[in-house]
Amino acid sequence: MNFSSKLLENAVSEFGRLPGVGQKTALRLVLHLLKQSDAEVLRFTSAINHLKEEIQYCRICFNISDFQECEICTSSKRDHSIICVVEDTRDVMAIENTNSYQGSYHVLGGLISPMDGVGPSDLKIDGLVERMRKQDIKEVILALSATMEGDTTIFYLYRKLKEFNVQVTTIARGIAFGGELEYVDELTLGRSIATRTLYERPTL
Amino acid sequence: MNFSSKLLENAVSEFGRLPGVGQKTALRLVLHLLKQSDAEVLRFTSAINHLKEEIQYCRICFNISDFQECEICTSSKRDHSIICVVEDTRDVMAIENTNSYQGSYHVLGGLISPMDGVGPSDLKIDGLVERMRKQDIKEVILALSATMEGDTTIFYLYRKLKEFNVQVTTIARGIAFGGELEYVDELTLGRSIATRTLYERPTL
């Protein structure tokens, strides 16, 4: 692109580094910011700077937190004998949004992926094992993606957790609610038949 | 969304204000920035801050510029007797990318749009009229969008420019190169027949 201004070009190139943001989108976003008041632009940039400078990771579950220990880990209303292991903070938010889980979490910070050079030592697995030793944990739910990397990580964690007297579960896999059978892929459909559950008549 | 951190929530809400960026995208972008080094995040935010603080608008053509007068207006290689009137800086960039225009520009900063409350006084029309008085202008090309707002603005500018001894042209409208006839809308097709041009045999 032919920029009339070096300042503009810099800002667009910085925006263009963000995932899924191309040059044209970057330019649109930068020109939008240019139209805003100084105060609004400053609020935008300082929100990012503050986040980067002051953010902490909970020393128990490694979730993003404003404090040394996150709200969930310090809450007396949560069941700390259950740990739900997830890939990142987005998964915590997704599960929290369901309002159907009252235990605690453990954020790995990624999944084992030899292709991307991510090994077990890059993840917060030691922290999880330490929690098993220190706390009285009854169940570990492995809520990881149904991908190759997710399965590899589940297998690795399962072997790590075997030595502890703890129930290791994974979240159910199958066809989604509202999903039409004909559009479900063969693997999911095959697995959901193999792991079929007993029908429970709804109590009316 | 259930944020585990106020800092995170702030940054996501600021990103979510950008046009076309929803909550989920905003979260993805913010988490991406969080994974970058401190230096990279600072480079991102300061590029925006610098842009906002130091950007200027060329006092001749009102294009975004790093200086009081932009590179095009001060260039001795450009033909300053032709002015191409455009809506915003993106149009300047688009026309510059064609490498087929050697005149100067005038950036209106918008189009007349009564629906959005944008009147002639909100645009840099006075600046254009002033250039007509001061400079020796031969031609004004109105390169505005083929929309209702564009047409309104063209009509308004045409009446403003009538008093000067200047040729007023608009960019050609018709079917795009590579466009298939059957997909062209009726209005464009009808107009492109009405304003048909004499066929010039390519010189081989």
Coordinates of N, CA and C in Angstrom, one line a residue, chain A residues 132 136-139 161-168:
Chain A
M132 N -2.0 -32.2 43.2 CA -2.5 -33.5 43.6 C -1.8 -33.9 44.9
D136 N -6.4 -32.4 48.7 CA -7.2 -33.6 48.7 C -8.1 -33.6 47.4
I137 N -7.6 -34.1 46.3 CA -8.4 -34.1 45.1 C -9.1 -35.4 44.8
K138 N -10.4 -35.3 44.6 CA -11.2 -36.5 44.3 C -11.3 -36.8 42.8
E139 N -11.4 -35.8 42.0 CA -11.6 -36.0 40.6 C -10.9 -34.9 39.8
L161 N -1.3 -38.9 36.2 CA -2.2 -38.8 37.4 C -2.5 -40.2 37.9
K162 N -2.1 -41.3 37.2 CA -2.4 -42.6 37.6 C -1.9 -43.0 39.0
E163 N -0.7 -42.4 39.4 CA -0.1 -42.7 40.7 C -0.9 -42.2 41.9
F164 N -1.8 -41.2 41.6 CA -2.6 -40.6 42.7 C -4.0 -41.3 42.7
N165 N -4.5 -41.3 43.9 CA -5.8 -42.0 44.1 C -6.9 -41.0 43.7
V166 N -7.1 -40.8 42.4 CA -8.0 -39.8 41.9 C -8.8 -40.3 40.7
Q167 N -10.0 -39.9 40.6 CA -10.8 -40.3 39.4 C -10.5 -39.4 38.3
V168 N -10.1 -39.9 37.2 CA -9.8 -39.1 36.0 C -10.9 -39.3 35.0

